[in-house]
Amino acid sequence: MIRALKKRILAGVSLLAVTGLVVSGIPAQGAATPGVTKDTITLGMSSAQSGAASPGYNKVGPAMRAYFNYINEKGGVYGRKIELKLEDDKYVPTNAVNKVNKLILRDKVFALVGNLGTATHTAALKKTPIIKQSVPDLFVNTGYSGFANPKKYPTTFMYLPSYIMEAKIMAKYIKDKFPDKKVGILYQDDDFGKDGLAGFKAGGLTFVAGGTQKYASLSQATVGLTAQMTALKSSGAEVIILFGVTSATAVAMRTAAGLGYGTTWGPQFIMGSVGADPTTLLTLAGATTPALQAATLRSLTGALSLSFLPAATDTEDEYVKKFIEINTTYNKGVPWDNNVLVGMNQALLIVQALRAAGENPTRASLISALKSKGGTFASAGYSKLESANNVGYTGYWVGRYNSTGVIAPVDGGKPVVYTTDSSTANGDVAVSTFTRPAMPADGVPTNK
Amino acid sequence: MRLTLNKTRRNMALLLSVALIGAVLGFPTAATAADPTCTTAAAVTTCTGETSDTAKYEVRVPDDFNGTLLLWSHGYTYVAKIPAQIPLLGGAGNDLRATIAPGAPDSMVTANALLNQGYALAGSGFAVPGWNAESAVKTNVELLGIVKKKFPKIKRTVAWGSSLGGTITQRLAETNPKLIDAALPVMAFNNLDKVTGSNGGYGTDAVWLFKMFFDPTIKGFGYTAGPAGFGEAAVDFGKVLAAVVAIQGGLTKSGADTWPATATLVPAAVKAALPARSALLMVGLLSGMPMRSTSFDGVTGTPIDTSSIAAASASTSAATGFSLAVQPALAVAENMVNIAGFATFARFDLESQVGNKNFADNQKTNYAAKLSEEEAATYNVALSGESGIAGLLQLVAGFQAAAPLKGDADTLAKFKKLDTMTGQINVPTIAFNNVEETVEFQPMMSWMIEKANAQHAAEVAAAKAKKKKAPAKKFAAFWGQPLDEYTVFNADLTPKQQAFNAGTGHVQFTQTQWMDMVRLGDMAARLKKLPSAAILQLTRESDPNWYPAEDFDADTFESIGS
């Protein structure tokens, strides 16, 4: 009898102990905003920090962190320091799901920022609670137009102009400047490429017979692009669009050099913005042999590309100037380039969004602030950020690379920025009248 | 091999009717069973015996009994022994040994751990092999009567079981709620028709698509009655295995792609343009198969060679290519073999139970719609790009137009009657499943969650209408998951075959997870309600093999087009 009573007491104690543990270990539902304490705001990012797709893009996250550290030293956002948890998804969709789940469910971040890749982020949106928990999903690093869809992805905001916009602007430029030339294209056989083709079609650009070549994403790394580049050469295309990621551009250019580019073959290359960072292109080539690096530079010289930010080499630009200064101190040892510029500019936007969300930010107030005020934020972008509609930047300028891999506006002087939207119903493109806000004093936003 | 299927079926019909009567009247039918034989050793009393339907049972009660009885229901066992010469499955089947805990009787690790914690354990081998949910419920009802009579110190009972045992557990709770205090259905198999009936479905699509792509001589459906049909199932399993091995062999060694010689319906031009791995992955995606398996995490690349910059660059490309292009197909290959065992031998069993005719029909199945936009984007590389996707779907449409599955209507109607689980929640219930489970795939658990939520919403509405206090939820769900990365490689860079990784394969949980289940079930039985949301959440967050939230965004039958 006594033994039975003792057992009952022990069972009760055991239950109480577990309950006590729970009470002290888990905050009550809704008691606090995830990722926000009195001292910190924790953000999360999933990106390719290693693997074949990582070169160049793996500099974006650390650049964001460097800018946050700069802001933290200046007092943070309303006294809170910004912490960035950066996860390496290796550009593998299954892994992106793992990493985003970890960031939301275990690290309990306040918001996601700068996640990279169309396939990776599509998988994350499908298989993680981004939507269910209304996690702000800011400035995804892809131009896939499908992410600017508030009905389907209410908390997701783009950063890059869409690939459709880029293709429409490119189509207009080619039709204007190369009206009688035969045009060919190399594109990625996925949503990235589909978006681009839709934009070219809307812009009324047609391709020469045999001049539409594609490759399965990342097959360039193992299979190469010899068949496609040979076919483009055979098609007689005089203007060739390279509409792929940087590693594909690098392989295409090396292959072109091997096919006589610059000596017996001289098409005009035009590269999409996400695959055109010269530092990365040369680094990728140099990782193999100096001869290949030289071949890449030969192909790059005279090539055209589109950009939505200033050239990273434009040290007269006030944003570029300040970011280089921050990079030198807070991102030591990392060479300045376009990827670092992209990351720092994103971080500048994020700090303004956090400030606009108020002194006691919630996930809802952050999204609301971005929708209502995002278009007014200071940034290096040459076109308006259409965050009211979850869209990113809306314009591009066209530049040409010189023999040292430096890009400058194709018409000399200041860049002419073209603007459009993601509609595939028309190819309307106009010269932008957008006036870029000035860089906040000392690079530290004070907006509300 | 000796098969007495007709006799077995007649016996089953009799047992089913007895079970139904027992359920309706609500009392155990143990009167005809002999008393158990009991011995005590090492501070545990062990009793064995047979229920009136000849099911062998076992009960173990520790001296330091804590008052909670755990009634275990084991999973599906094939209706006959599979011939020894069949790889992987040879010797399995017709296993009616009494089973008191997961892994038992072959491994007593979990059973002994639970006995050490003071739990009493009981379970039978059931009276008949194969799909036996209703007969097994009857056996369990009788067994509980025997055990409670023999051990009056039992204060509460938790029913648990996995796979078909999960179905039996849930059915016990639905039909005899007064006999148990809590239920832990683990991967309860449900929705037979949606899984493999009138509109294709997982078990149908996986086999039919595999057959069309890789070996049209696979019979797959409409097996002959009796031992000959069981033999046909065995041959089919061997053919699936052979084709998988042919594809897998090249992939694991060199990333090279090999269409098996048996893939005679696929035109040579398609074989030249598209790798077999893309077709295999398409089979997995259109059927709703998990994209990770016991050996393949879908993430880990082949090892990087750091001996030189050039070697590192090349091996990094290869590693990413392996993760994106090869791993998903290897996972499908492994899962396909796992599923094929059930999809052949269990189909033979199910067809035997409904008249030895094919009930599966895919004439109206919209296969193109089964590939979601998200899947097409996620697996774009592995499917060989947009053009690969379009080509493969076109091929499937051609297969379907030329040789659709036509199910016999009367047989289908009988088949649907085998599906008795309603999802009604009568006792505190915590259901478990794994996100990469290959047999009881995600939609089965999603369906249970939807049913339980709808029931609770209706109960709350009814209480509100009567101005009564809203009833508490009686149902919670737990998802197990694998670790992020677990693929490992041999010295020659080929991936290692692994036997276990929690969250994958079929009913793979860690010992910690089994103990978590029992702890929560015991708590529910003691409290007469679910443990608090905070306790459930703490458990989910305590182990990386639990998904750390209840609302895992799982596939549903609707989302995969079943």
XYZ file of C-alpha atoms in Angstrom, chain A residues 105-413:
309
model
C 11.769 26.567 -36.581
C 14.943 26.099 -34.574
C 16.802 29.433 -34.842
C 13.475 31.284 -34.839
C 14.678 34.145 -37.007
C 12.593 37.283 -37.381
C 12.862 37.366 -41.167
C 14.624 35.727 -44.090
C 16.820 37.950 -46.227
C 18.559 37.521 -49.549
C 17.882 33.809 -50.118
C 19.511 32.720 -53.355
C 18.226 30.810 -56.345
C 14.993 30.054 -58.173
C 14.809 26.285 -57.675
C 16.120 26.456 -54.125
C 13.705 29.144 -53.041
C 10.766 27.586 -54.848
C 11.376 24.428 -52.835
C 11.706 26.408 -49.612
C 8.452 28.257 -50.212
C 6.686 24.956 -50.830
C 8.119 22.910 -47.993
C 8.804 25.315 -45.127
C 6.456 27.468 -43.028
C 7.446 30.783 -44.670
C 3.873 31.401 -45.734
C 2.114 29.664 -42.846
C 4.027 31.629 -40.218
C 4.042 34.854 -42.279
C 7.814 35.055 -42.168
C 9.038 38.145 -44.035
C 11.039 36.872 -46.984
C 12.957 39.905 -48.168
C 14.909 40.514 -51.318
C 15.331 37.052 -52.779
C 18.378 36.898 -55.004
C 16.807 35.704 -58.230
C 15.001 37.419 -61.050
C 12.305 34.760 -61.437
C 9.130 36.810 -61.891
C 6.975 34.167 -60.215
C 8.132 35.247 -56.769
C 6.483 38.672 -57.144
C 3.087 37.157 -56.567
C 1.539 38.486 -53.335
C -1.452 36.165 -53.614
C 0.705 33.065 -53.725
C 3.709 34.317 -51.757
C 2.374 37.176 -49.590
C 5.550 37.725 -47.589
C 8.102 37.362 -50.400
C 9.737 40.439 -51.903
C 12.065 40.482 -54.869
C 15.261 42.466 -55.185
C 16.507 41.950 -58.725
C 14.399 43.175 -61.610
C 12.678 40.162 -63.096
C 14.250 38.160 -65.894
C 11.247 39.147 -67.996
C 12.070 42.823 -67.468
C 15.695 42.206 -68.311
C 14.792 40.339 -71.487
C 12.364 43.041 -72.595
C 14.976 45.746 -72.098
C 17.611 43.639 -73.829
C 15.211 43.000 -76.724
C 14.591 46.703 -77.198
C 18.270 47.510 -77.040
C 19.186 44.837 -79.594
C 16.403 45.844 -81.950
C 17.471 49.494 -81.679
C 21.223 49.050 -81.924
C 21.580 45.888 -84.006
C 18.496 46.049 -86.224
C 19.798 43.914 -89.067
C 21.843 41.419 -87.132
C 21.063 37.761 -86.646
C 20.508 37.028 -82.968
C 21.148 33.830 -81.049
C 20.703 32.879 -77.406
C 22.087 30.423 -74.872
C 19.715 29.972 -71.942
C 19.155 27.783 -68.912
C 16.418 25.204 -69.479
C 14.355 26.031 -66.387
C 12.174 28.788 -64.908
C 15.053 31.238 -65.316
C 15.218 30.559 -69.041
C 11.444 30.334 -69.424
C 11.098 33.798 -67.894
C 13.753 35.160 -70.221
C 12.233 33.652 -73.361
C 8.845 35.079 -72.397
C 10.428 38.539 -72.097
C 12.226 38.286 -75.434
C 9.006 37.198 -77.081
C 7.100 40.086 -75.506
C 9.848 42.423 -76.738
C 9.419 41.110 -80.271
C 12.934 39.711 -80.580
C 13.325 36.720 -82.859
C 16.232 34.315 -83.093
C 18.037 32.969 -86.113
C 17.356 29.353 -87.094
C 19.539 27.084 -84.966
C 20.351 30.011 -82.719
C 18.208 29.016 -79.737
C 20.408 26.847 -77.546
C 19.772 25.648 -74.033
C 21.456 23.659 -71.296
C 20.148 21.893 -68.205
C 21.037 23.952 -65.143
C 24.552 23.145 -63.908
C 25.204 20.678 -66.697
C 27.729 23.272 -67.885
C 29.954 22.186 -65.010
C 30.193 18.563 -66.034
C 29.060 18.239 -69.638
C 30.286 21.631 -70.891
C 28.687 23.848 -73.540
C 30.686 22.916 -76.613
C 27.694 21.542 -78.520
C 25.617 24.638 -77.843
C 28.355 27.173 -78.659
C 29.283 25.284 -81.818
C 25.645 25.337 -82.899
C 25.445 29.067 -82.225
C 28.516 29.637 -84.326
C 27.064 27.504 -87.129
C 23.782 29.420 -87.008
C 25.566 32.553 -88.109
C 24.294 34.512 -85.124
C 25.995 37.885 -85.006
C 24.627 38.886 -81.616
C 24.658 36.165 -78.969
C 22.792 36.516 -75.683
C 24.268 34.546 -72.766
C 21.305 34.324 -70.419
C 22.604 32.153 -67.595
C 24.397 32.087 -64.267
C 28.008 33.188 -63.896
C 29.486 29.695 -64.033
C 27.655 29.078 -67.323
C 28.866 32.390 -68.756
C 32.414 31.424 -67.805
C 32.166 28.065 -69.579
C 30.510 29.666 -72.611
C 33.248 32.262 -72.910
C 36.057 29.760 -72.541
C 34.373 27.603 -75.159
C 33.907 30.586 -77.479
C 37.602 31.387 -77.224
C 38.358 27.833 -78.236
C 36.058 28.198 -81.241
C 38.009 31.187 -82.503
C 36.292 34.085 -80.814
C 38.389 37.215 -81.240
C 40.314 35.816 -84.178
C 38.160 34.025 -86.742
C 34.775 34.545 -85.093
C 33.425 37.827 -83.809
C 29.839 37.866 -82.597
C 28.669 40.527 -80.140
C 28.079 38.920 -76.753
C 25.371 40.345 -74.487
C 25.218 38.856 -71.009
C 22.390 38.745 -68.512
C 23.102 40.597 -65.277
C 23.221 37.610 -62.924
C 25.913 35.926 -64.984
C 28.178 38.833 -65.700
C 30.291 39.716 -62.694
C 33.765 40.095 -64.222
C 35.683 39.325 -61.031
C 33.853 36.052 -60.634
C 34.202 35.168 -64.294
C 37.934 35.691 -64.189
C 38.265 33.923 -60.855
C 36.375 30.910 -62.179
C 38.620 30.775 -65.220
C 41.753 31.376 -63.186
C 40.872 28.512 -60.879
C 41.652 26.210 -63.755
C 44.599 27.660 -65.679
C 46.031 31.109 -66.514
C 45.517 30.314 -70.192
C 41.793 29.874 -69.641
C 41.686 33.105 -67.673
C 43.248 34.873 -70.641
C 40.716 33.247 -72.965
C 37.861 34.416 -70.766
C 39.182 37.961 -70.695
C 39.498 37.906 -74.470
C 35.859 36.886 -74.805
C 34.738 39.369 -72.174
C 36.387 42.329 -73.851
C 33.788 44.279 -75.771
C 30.905 42.226 -74.411
C 27.763 44.031 -73.318
C 25.836 43.444 -70.126
C 22.915 44.881 -68.216
C 23.146 46.205 -64.668
C 20.637 47.574 -62.204
C 23.244 48.917 -59.779
C 26.183 51.160 -60.540
C 29.326 49.486 -61.779
C 31.358 48.228 -58.848
C 34.303 50.026 -60.437
C 32.519 53.383 -60.436
C 34.299 54.779 -57.395
C 32.810 58.205 -57.973
C 29.362 56.868 -57.101
C 28.560 57.871 -53.521
C 27.102 54.461 -52.650
C 30.001 52.560 -54.152
C 32.444 54.820 -52.391
C 30.868 54.314 -48.953
C 30.413 50.573 -49.396
C 34.055 50.153 -50.408
C 35.020 51.980 -47.216
C 32.818 49.665 -45.119
C 34.092 46.597 -46.955
C 37.671 47.501 -46.210
C 37.032 47.667 -42.455
C 34.227 45.192 -41.819
C 34.790 42.560 -44.519
C 38.553 42.355 -44.323
C 40.388 40.469 -47.020
C 37.381 40.185 -49.319
C 38.030 41.780 -52.719
C 35.479 44.416 -53.623
C 33.253 43.466 -56.544
C 29.711 43.488 -57.830
C 28.616 40.692 -55.455
C 29.769 42.641 -52.425
C 27.957 45.682 -53.756
C 24.759 43.628 -54.146
C 24.995 42.365 -50.560
C 25.734 45.721 -48.974
C 22.982 47.413 -50.920
C 20.519 44.747 -49.762
C 21.629 45.249 -46.181
C 21.102 49.007 -46.527
C 17.534 48.356 -47.697
C 16.919 45.879 -44.871
C 18.056 48.342 -42.212
C 15.650 50.920 -43.592
C 12.843 48.356 -43.641
C 13.554 47.408 -40.025
C 13.528 51.058 -38.998
C 10.287 51.654 -40.872
C 8.757 48.678 -39.045
C 8.938 50.674 -35.831
C 10.656 50.583 -32.481
C 8.895 47.331 -31.611
C 8.869 45.545 -34.930
C 6.643 42.610 -35.721
C 6.634 40.443 -38.809
C 3.423 42.155 -39.912
C 4.806 45.653 -39.343
C 7.927 44.842 -41.334
C 5.905 43.671 -44.326
C 3.569 46.615 -44.038
C 6.490 49.062 -43.861
C 8.129 47.571 -46.899
C 4.943 47.726 -48.906
C 4.139 51.303 -47.944
C 7.597 52.840 -47.807
C 9.985 50.544 -49.679
C 9.798 52.616 -52.834
C 11.231 55.607 -50.976
C 14.232 53.871 -49.430
C 17.698 55.105 -50.278
C 19.709 52.598 -52.263
C 22.285 52.294 -54.999
C 19.669 51.057 -57.476
C 19.157 53.191 -60.553
C 15.454 52.376 -60.752
C 12.501 52.303 -58.399
C 12.064 49.415 -55.971
C 8.445 48.392 -56.498
C 8.067 46.717 -53.139
C 4.476 47.927 -52.912
C 3.753 45.045 -55.274
C 6.485 42.717 -53.943
C 8.535 43.529 -57.050
C 12.226 44.432 -56.906
C 14.025 47.007 -58.990
C 12.491 47.873 -62.327
C 15.252 49.000 -64.637
C 18.628 48.377 -66.226
C 21.399 50.241 -67.956
C 23.608 48.771 -70.651
C 27.376 48.690 -70.310
C 30.395 47.398 -72.184
C 33.452 45.624 -70.752
C 36.917 46.828 -71.599
C 40.088 44.768 -71.856
C 40.632 44.822 -68.086
C 37.132 43.559 -67.306
C 35.768 46.959 -66.255
C 32.235 47.828 -67.349
C 31.178 51.368 -68.285
C 27.981 52.824 -69.767
C 27.831 51.914 -73.399
C 27.066 55.422 -74.536
C 29.695 57.053 -72.318
C 28.909 59.416 -69.474
